[in-house]
Short mmCIF file of C-alpha atoms in Angstrom, two decimals:
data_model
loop_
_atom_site.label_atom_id
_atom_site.label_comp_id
_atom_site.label_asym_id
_atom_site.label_seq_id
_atom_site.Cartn_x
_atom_site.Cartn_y
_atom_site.Cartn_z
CA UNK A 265 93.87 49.20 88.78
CA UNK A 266 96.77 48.83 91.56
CA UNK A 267 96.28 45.72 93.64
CA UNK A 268 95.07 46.03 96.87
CA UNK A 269 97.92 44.06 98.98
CA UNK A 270 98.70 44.30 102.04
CA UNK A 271 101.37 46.27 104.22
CA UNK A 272 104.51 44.81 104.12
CA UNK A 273 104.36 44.47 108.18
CA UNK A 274 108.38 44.85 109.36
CA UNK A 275 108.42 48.41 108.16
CA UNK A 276 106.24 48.93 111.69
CA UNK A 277 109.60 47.63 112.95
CA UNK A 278 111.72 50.45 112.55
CA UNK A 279 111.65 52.93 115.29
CA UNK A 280 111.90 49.58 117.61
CA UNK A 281 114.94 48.37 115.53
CA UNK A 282 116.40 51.55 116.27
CA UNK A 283 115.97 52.39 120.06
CA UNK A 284 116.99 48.20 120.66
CA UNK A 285 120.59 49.21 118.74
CA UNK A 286 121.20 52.34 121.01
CA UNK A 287 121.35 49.41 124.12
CA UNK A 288 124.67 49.47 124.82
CA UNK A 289 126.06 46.34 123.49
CA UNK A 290 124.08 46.91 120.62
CA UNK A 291 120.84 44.81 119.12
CA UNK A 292 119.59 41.22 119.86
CA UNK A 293 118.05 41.27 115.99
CA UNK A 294 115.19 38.42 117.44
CA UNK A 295 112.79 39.20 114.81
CA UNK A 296 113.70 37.53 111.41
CA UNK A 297 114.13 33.75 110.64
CA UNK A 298 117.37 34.48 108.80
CA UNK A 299 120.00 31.72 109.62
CA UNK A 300 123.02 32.64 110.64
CA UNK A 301 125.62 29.53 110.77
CA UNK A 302 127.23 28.31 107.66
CA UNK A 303 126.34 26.22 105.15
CA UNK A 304 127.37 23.21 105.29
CA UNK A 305 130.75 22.37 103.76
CA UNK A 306 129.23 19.40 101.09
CA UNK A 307 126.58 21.91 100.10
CA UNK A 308 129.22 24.28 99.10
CA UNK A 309 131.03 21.87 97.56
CA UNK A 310 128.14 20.94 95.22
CA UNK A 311 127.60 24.57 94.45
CA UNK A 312 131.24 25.31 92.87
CA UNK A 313 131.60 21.49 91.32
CA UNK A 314 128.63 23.03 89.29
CA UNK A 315 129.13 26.50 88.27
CA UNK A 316 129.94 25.35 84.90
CA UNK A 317 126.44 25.88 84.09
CA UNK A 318 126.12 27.33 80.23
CA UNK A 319 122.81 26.18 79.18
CA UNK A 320 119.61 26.62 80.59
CA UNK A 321 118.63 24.50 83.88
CA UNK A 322 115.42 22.18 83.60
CA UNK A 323 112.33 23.98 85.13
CA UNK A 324 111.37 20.43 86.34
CA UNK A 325 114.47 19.62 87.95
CA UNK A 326 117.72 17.49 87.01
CA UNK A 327 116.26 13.95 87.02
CA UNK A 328 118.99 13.72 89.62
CA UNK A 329 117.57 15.75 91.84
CA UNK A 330 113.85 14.76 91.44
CA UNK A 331 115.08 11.76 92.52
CA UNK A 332 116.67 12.86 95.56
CA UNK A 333 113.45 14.85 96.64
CA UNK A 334 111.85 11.69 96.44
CA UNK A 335 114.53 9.63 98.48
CA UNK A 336 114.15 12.34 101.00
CA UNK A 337 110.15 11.93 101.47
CA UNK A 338 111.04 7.91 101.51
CA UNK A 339 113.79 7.94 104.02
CA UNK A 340 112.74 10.77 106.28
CA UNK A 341 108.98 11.12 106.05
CA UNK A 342 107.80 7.48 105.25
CA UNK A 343 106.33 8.19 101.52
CA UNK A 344 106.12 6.74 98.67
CA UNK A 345 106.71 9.36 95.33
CA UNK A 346 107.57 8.85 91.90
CA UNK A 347 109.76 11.90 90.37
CA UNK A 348 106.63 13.15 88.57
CA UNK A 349 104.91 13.68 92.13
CA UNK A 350 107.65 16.48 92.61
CA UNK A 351 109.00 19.99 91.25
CA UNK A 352 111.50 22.11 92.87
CA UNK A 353 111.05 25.40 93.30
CA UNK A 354 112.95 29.02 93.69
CA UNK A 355 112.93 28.97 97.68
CA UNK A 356 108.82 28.30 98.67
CA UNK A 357 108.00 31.97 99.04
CA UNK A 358 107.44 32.10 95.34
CA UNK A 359 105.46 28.91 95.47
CA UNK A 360 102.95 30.19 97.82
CA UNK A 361 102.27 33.36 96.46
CA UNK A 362 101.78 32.02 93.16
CA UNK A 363 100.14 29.22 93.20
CA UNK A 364 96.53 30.90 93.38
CA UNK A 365 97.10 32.36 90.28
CA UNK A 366 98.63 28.97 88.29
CA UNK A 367 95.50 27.18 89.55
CA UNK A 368 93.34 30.00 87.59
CA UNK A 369 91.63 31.24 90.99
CA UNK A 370 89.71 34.62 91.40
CA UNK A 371 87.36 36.95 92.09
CA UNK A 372 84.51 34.90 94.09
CA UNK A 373 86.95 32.02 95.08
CA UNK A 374 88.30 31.71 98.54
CA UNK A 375 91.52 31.39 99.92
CA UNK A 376 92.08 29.80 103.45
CA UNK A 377 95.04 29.52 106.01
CA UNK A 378 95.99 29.37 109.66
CA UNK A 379 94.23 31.96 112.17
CA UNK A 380 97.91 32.76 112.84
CA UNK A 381 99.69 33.06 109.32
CA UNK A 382 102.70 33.82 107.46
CA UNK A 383 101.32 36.90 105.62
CA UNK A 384 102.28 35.27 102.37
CA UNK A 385 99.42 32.73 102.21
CA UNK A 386 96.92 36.15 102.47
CA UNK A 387 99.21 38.18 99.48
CA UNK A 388 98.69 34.94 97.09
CA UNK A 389 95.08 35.37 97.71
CA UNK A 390 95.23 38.87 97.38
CA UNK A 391 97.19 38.98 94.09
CA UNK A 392 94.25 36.96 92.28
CA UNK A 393 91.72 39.35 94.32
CA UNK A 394 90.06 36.18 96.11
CA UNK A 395 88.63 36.01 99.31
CA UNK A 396 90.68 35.97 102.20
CA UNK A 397 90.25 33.56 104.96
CA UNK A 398 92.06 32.63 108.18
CA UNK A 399 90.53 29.86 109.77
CA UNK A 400 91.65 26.57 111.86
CA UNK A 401 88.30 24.33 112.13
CA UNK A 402 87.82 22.71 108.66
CA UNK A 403 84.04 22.95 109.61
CA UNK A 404 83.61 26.49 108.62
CA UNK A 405 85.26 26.51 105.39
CA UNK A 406 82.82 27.77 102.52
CA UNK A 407 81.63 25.95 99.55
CA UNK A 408 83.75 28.76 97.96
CA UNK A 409 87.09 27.45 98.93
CA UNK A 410 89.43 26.44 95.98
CA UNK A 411 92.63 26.46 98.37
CA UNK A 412 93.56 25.92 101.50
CA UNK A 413 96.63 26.58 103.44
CA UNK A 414 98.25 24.14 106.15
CA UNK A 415 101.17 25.13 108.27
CA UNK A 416 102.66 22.78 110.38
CA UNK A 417 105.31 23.04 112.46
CA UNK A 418 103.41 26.63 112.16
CA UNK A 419 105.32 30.14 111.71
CA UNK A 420 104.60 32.47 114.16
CA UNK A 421 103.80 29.76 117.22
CA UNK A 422 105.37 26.27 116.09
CA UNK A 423 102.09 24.56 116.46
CA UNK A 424 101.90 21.01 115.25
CA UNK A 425 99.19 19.89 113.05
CA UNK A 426 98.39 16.12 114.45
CA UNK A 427 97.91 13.07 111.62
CA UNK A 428 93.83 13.38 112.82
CA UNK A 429 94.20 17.07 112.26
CA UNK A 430 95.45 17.17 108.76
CA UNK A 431 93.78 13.80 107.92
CA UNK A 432 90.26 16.06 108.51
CA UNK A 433 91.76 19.08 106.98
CA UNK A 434 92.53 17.16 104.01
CA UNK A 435 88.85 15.25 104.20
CA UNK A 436 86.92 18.57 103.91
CA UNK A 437 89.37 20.04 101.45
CA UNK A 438 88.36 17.27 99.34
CA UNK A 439 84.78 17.29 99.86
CA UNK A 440 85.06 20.92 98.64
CA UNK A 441 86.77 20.10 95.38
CA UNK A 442 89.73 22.29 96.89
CA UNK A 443 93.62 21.84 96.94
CA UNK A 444 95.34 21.65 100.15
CA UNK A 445 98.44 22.47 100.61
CA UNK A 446 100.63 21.24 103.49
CA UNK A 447 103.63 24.07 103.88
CA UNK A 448 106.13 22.00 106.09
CA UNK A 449 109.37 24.07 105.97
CA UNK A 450 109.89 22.99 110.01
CA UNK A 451 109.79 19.43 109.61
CA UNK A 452 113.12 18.53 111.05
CA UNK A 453 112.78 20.92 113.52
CA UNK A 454 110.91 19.48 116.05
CA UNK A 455 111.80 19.96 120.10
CA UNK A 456 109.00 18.09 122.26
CA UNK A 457 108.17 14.27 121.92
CA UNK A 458 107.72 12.56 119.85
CA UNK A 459 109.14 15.45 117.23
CA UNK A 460 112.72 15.82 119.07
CA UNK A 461 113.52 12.52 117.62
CA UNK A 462 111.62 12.35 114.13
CA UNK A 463 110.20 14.99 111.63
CA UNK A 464 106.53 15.86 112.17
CA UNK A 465 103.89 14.55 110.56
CA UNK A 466 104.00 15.45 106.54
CA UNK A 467 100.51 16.00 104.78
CA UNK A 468 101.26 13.07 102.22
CA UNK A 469 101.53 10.68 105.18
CA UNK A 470 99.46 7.26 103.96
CA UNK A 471 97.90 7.74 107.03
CA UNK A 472 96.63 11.56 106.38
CA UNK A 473 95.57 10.57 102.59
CA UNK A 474 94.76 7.39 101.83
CA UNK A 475 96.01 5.56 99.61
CA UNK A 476 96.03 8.40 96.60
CA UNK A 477 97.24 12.21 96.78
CA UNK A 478 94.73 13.51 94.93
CA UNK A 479 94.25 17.01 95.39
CA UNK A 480 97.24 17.53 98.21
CA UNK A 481 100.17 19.36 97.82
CA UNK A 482 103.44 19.18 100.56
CA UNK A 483 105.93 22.63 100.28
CA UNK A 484 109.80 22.30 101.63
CA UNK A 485 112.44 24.04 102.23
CA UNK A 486 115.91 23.73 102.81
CA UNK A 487 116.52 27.28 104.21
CA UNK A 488 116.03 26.45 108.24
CA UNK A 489 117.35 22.73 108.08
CA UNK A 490 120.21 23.40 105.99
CA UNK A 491 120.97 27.08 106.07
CA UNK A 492 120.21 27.96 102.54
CA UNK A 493 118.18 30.98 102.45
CA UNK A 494 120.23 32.57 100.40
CA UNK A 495 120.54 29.53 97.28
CA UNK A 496 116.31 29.92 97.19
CA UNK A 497 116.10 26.07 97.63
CA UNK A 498 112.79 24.41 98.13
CA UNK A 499 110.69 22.08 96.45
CA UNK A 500 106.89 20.76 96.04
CA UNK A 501 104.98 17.42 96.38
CA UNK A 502 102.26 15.27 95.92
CA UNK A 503 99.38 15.39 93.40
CA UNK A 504 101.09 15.00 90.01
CA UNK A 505 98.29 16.05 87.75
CA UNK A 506 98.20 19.67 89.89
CA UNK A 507 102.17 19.55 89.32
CA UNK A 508 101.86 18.87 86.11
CA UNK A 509 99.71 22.47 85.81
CA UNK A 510 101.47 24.37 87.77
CA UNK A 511 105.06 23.22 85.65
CA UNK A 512 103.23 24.41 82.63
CA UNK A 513 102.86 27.25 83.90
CA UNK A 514 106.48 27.95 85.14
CA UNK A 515 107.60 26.69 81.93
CA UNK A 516 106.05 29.35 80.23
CA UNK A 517 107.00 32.13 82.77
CA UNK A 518 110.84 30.75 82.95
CA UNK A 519 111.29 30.08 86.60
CA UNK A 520 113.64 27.78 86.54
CA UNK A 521 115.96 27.25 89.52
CA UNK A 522 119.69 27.53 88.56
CA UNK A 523 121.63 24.42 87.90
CA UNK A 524 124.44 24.51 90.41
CA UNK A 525 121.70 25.18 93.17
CA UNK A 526 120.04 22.04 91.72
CA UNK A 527 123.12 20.08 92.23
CA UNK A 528 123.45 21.53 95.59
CA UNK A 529 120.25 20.43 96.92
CA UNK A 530 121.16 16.69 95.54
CA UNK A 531 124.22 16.73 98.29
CA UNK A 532 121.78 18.63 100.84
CA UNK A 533 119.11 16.00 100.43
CA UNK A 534 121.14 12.90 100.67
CA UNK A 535 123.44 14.06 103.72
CA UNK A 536 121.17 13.75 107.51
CA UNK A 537 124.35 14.87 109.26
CA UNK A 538 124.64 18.37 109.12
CA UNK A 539 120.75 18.64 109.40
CA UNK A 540 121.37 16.96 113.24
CA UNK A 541 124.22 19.10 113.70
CA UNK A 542 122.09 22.43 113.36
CA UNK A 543 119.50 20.71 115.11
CA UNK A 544 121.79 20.53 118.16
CA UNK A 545 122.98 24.19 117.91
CA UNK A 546 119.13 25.33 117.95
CA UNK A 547 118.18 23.52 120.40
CA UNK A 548 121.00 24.80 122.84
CA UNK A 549 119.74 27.91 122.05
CA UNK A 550 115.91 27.28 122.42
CA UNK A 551 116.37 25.85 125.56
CA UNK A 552 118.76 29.12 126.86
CA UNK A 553 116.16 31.59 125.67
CA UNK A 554 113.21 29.89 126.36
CA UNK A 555 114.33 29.57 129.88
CA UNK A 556 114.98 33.35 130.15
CA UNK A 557 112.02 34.36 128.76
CA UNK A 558 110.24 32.53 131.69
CA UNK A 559 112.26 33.48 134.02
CA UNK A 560 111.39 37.12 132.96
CA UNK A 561 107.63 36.38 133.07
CA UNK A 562 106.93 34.99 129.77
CA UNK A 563 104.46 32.35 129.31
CA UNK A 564 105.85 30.21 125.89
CA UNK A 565 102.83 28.83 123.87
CA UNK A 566 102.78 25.76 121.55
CA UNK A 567 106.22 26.54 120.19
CA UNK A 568 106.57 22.39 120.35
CA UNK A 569 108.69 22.56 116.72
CA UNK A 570 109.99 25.41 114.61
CA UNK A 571 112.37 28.44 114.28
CA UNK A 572 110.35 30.45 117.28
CA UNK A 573 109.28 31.00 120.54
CA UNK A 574 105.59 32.22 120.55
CA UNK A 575 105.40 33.87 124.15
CA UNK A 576 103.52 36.96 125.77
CA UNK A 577 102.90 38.83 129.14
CA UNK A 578 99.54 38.81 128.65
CA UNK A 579 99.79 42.53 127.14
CA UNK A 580 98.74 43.74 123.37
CA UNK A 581 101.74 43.05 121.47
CA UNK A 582 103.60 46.11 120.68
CA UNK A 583 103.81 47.14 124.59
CA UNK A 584 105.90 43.58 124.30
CA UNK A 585 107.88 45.17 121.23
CA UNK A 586 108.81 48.14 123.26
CA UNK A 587 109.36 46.51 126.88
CA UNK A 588 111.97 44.39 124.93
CA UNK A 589 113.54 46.82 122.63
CA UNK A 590 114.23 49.13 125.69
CA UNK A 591 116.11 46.36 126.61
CA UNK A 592 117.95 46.52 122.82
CA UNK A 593 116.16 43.01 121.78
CA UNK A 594 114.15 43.26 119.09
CA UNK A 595 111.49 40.53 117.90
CA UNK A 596 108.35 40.34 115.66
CA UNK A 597 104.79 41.14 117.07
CA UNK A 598 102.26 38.46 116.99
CA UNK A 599 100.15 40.99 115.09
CA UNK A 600 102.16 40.71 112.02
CA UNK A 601 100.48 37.25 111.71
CA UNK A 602 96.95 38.05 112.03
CA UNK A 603 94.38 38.99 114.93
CA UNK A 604 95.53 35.51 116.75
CA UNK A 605 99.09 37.33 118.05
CA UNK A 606 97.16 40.29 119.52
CA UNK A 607 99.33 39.65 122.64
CA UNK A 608 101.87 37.26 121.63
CA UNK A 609 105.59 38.17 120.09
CA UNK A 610 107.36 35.77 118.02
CA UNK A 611 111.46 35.65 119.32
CA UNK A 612 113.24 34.12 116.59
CA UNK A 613 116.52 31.34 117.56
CA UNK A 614 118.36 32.42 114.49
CA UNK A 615 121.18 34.29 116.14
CA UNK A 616 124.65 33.46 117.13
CA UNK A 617 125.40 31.91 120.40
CA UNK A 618 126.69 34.82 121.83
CA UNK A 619 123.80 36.77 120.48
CA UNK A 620 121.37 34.73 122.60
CA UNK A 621 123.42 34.57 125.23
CA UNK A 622 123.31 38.58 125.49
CA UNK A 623 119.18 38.23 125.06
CA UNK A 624 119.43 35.91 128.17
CA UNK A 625 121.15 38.12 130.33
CA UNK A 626 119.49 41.14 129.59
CA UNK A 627 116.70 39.11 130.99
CA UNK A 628 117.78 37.92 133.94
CA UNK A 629 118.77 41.69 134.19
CA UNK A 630 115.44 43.12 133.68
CA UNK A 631 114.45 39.83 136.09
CA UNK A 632 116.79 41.19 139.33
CA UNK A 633 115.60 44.82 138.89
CA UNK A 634 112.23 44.24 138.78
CA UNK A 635 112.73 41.92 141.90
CA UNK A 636 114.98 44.43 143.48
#
């Protein structure tokens, strides 16, 4: 029997896509978190010193870089892990929509993330034909629940889960014998205060857990802070016994991430630089489009850290679609994240400068006419 998954939302894109690339001056492409500026020169570096790679990689990781992951949690995040508290993985995408099925849940079990999700967190639940189940209040989580998703910074609206937040998240996860998972991909991306100058809070903060890990789970990604999308670089951490499953599993299955992207990551973890330096260019253009947006009537929610603005008119979200494509930017409809973005778009800040410089003045165009 087929799986019953669900629609693979940006194909509802399409006719948008097209009538926002008719615009003359062509498409504002606001609706992907794809970056777009290099990657960084020492990454690269790493990536060809390796590509003498003949035998297989390690599925666990180069001791090398299980060490680095671990540095990385110390020096950026405050935490304590051994290199058997960590596993990287083949970007986190795969992570999260397997990891329902590596901790042998099913048919009765129940699945729960964010009221507004990343549609992957619902497709790992649906590949093991769980229940489904986005909610924010840990309160009304059912005795059913063998996982539970965190997102914070959040994708779509950049929401940011407070130490008293997760600490309860993680409390009630516990009580219900469930693994909680912390997915934290936006960490160094975080614009108001106190985030603008430090990461936000991780899941395996001392102060979320306790003194033991048991049970909790922290996902990363080097994709947004250090514009590797396309090496699949991301990593797991926390509970070792849970790691120690799921890297039995992966063993068996072979996914092992390749060697010279291991070696990679090792120079990506260890160098802050070029992490601050992308920082700067996204916040130049956060604060250019943000200030557009409300200029053109936009209210921005939450949006506090992250990849995205999470704004509406106070209109169901594909009349938001339209209004913008008309004006040939195109960005990702709040509904693609669940019934929480029925009138909220999510406008992406991975495009060039100039790119976002065309979005702004097509609103401050749209601004004067409608004033006119």
């Amino acid at each position: 029997m087929a799986l019953d998954l669900p629609d693979f939302p940006w194909d509802q894109l399409v006719p948008f896509k097209q009538r926002a690339a008719a615009s003359e001056g062509g498409i504002v492409d606001l609706s992907v978190g794809s970056p777009v500026d290099p990657t960084p020169e020492v990454v690269r570096r790493a990536l060809a010193d390796a590509t003498d790679a003949h035998a297989y990689p390690q599925v666990a990781g180069t001791p090398a870089l299980r060490e680095a992951i671990a540095d990385w949690y110390g020096r950026r995040q405050g935490i304590t892990l051994t290199p058997d508290q960590v596993l990287p993985t083949i970007g986190s995408k795969e992570f999260i929509a397997g990891l329902a099925l590596w901790l042998g849940i099913g048919p009765g079990d129940t699945v729960v993330f964010p009221e507004a999700a990343y549609p992957t967190y619902e497709l790992g639940a649906a590949l093991v034909r769980a229940d489904a189940l986005a909610a924010d209040d840990p309160a009304t989580w059912p005795d059913t629940t063998r996982l539970v998703w965190l997102n914070s910074p959040g994708n779509p609206d950049g929401r940011v889960l407070s130490v008293e937040q997760l600490r309860a998240a993680v409390a009630r996860a516990r009580e219900l014998g469930a693994v909680v998972v912390g997915d934290e991909c936006y960490a160094e991306l975080g614009w108001e205060p106190p985030y603008d100058t430090a990461p936000t809070p991780s899941i395996l903060d001392p102060r979320v857990v306790g003194d033991s890990v048991d049970g909790v789970l922290s996902v990363y990604s080097l994709s947004k802070q250090s514009n590797l999308a396309g090496y699949r670089a991301a990593f797991v951490a926390g509970d070792a016994a849970v790691l120690a499953d799921v890297l039995a599993v992966r063993k068996h299955t072979g996914m092992m991430p390749p060697l010279p992207v291991q070696q990679a990551m090792v120079e990506a973890l260890a160098d802050d630089t070029h992490v601050q330096q992308q920082k700067t260019r996204y916040r130049a253009r956060r604060n250019m489009l943000r200030r557009a947006l409300e200029d053109a009537g936009f209210r921005i929610d939450h949006s506090e850290a992250g990849l995205y603005l999470w704004a509406t008119r106070g209109e169901p979200a594909l009349d938001t679609v339209s209004w913008l494509a008309d004006r040939g930017i195109l960005v990702a409809p709040g509904t693609f994240y669940g019934p929480a973005g029925a009138e909220h778009v999510r406008v992406a800040l991975t495009a060039s400068d100039d790119r976002i410089a065309a979005a702004a003045q097509r609103l401050a165009s749209a601004r004067r006419l409608a004033g006119s």
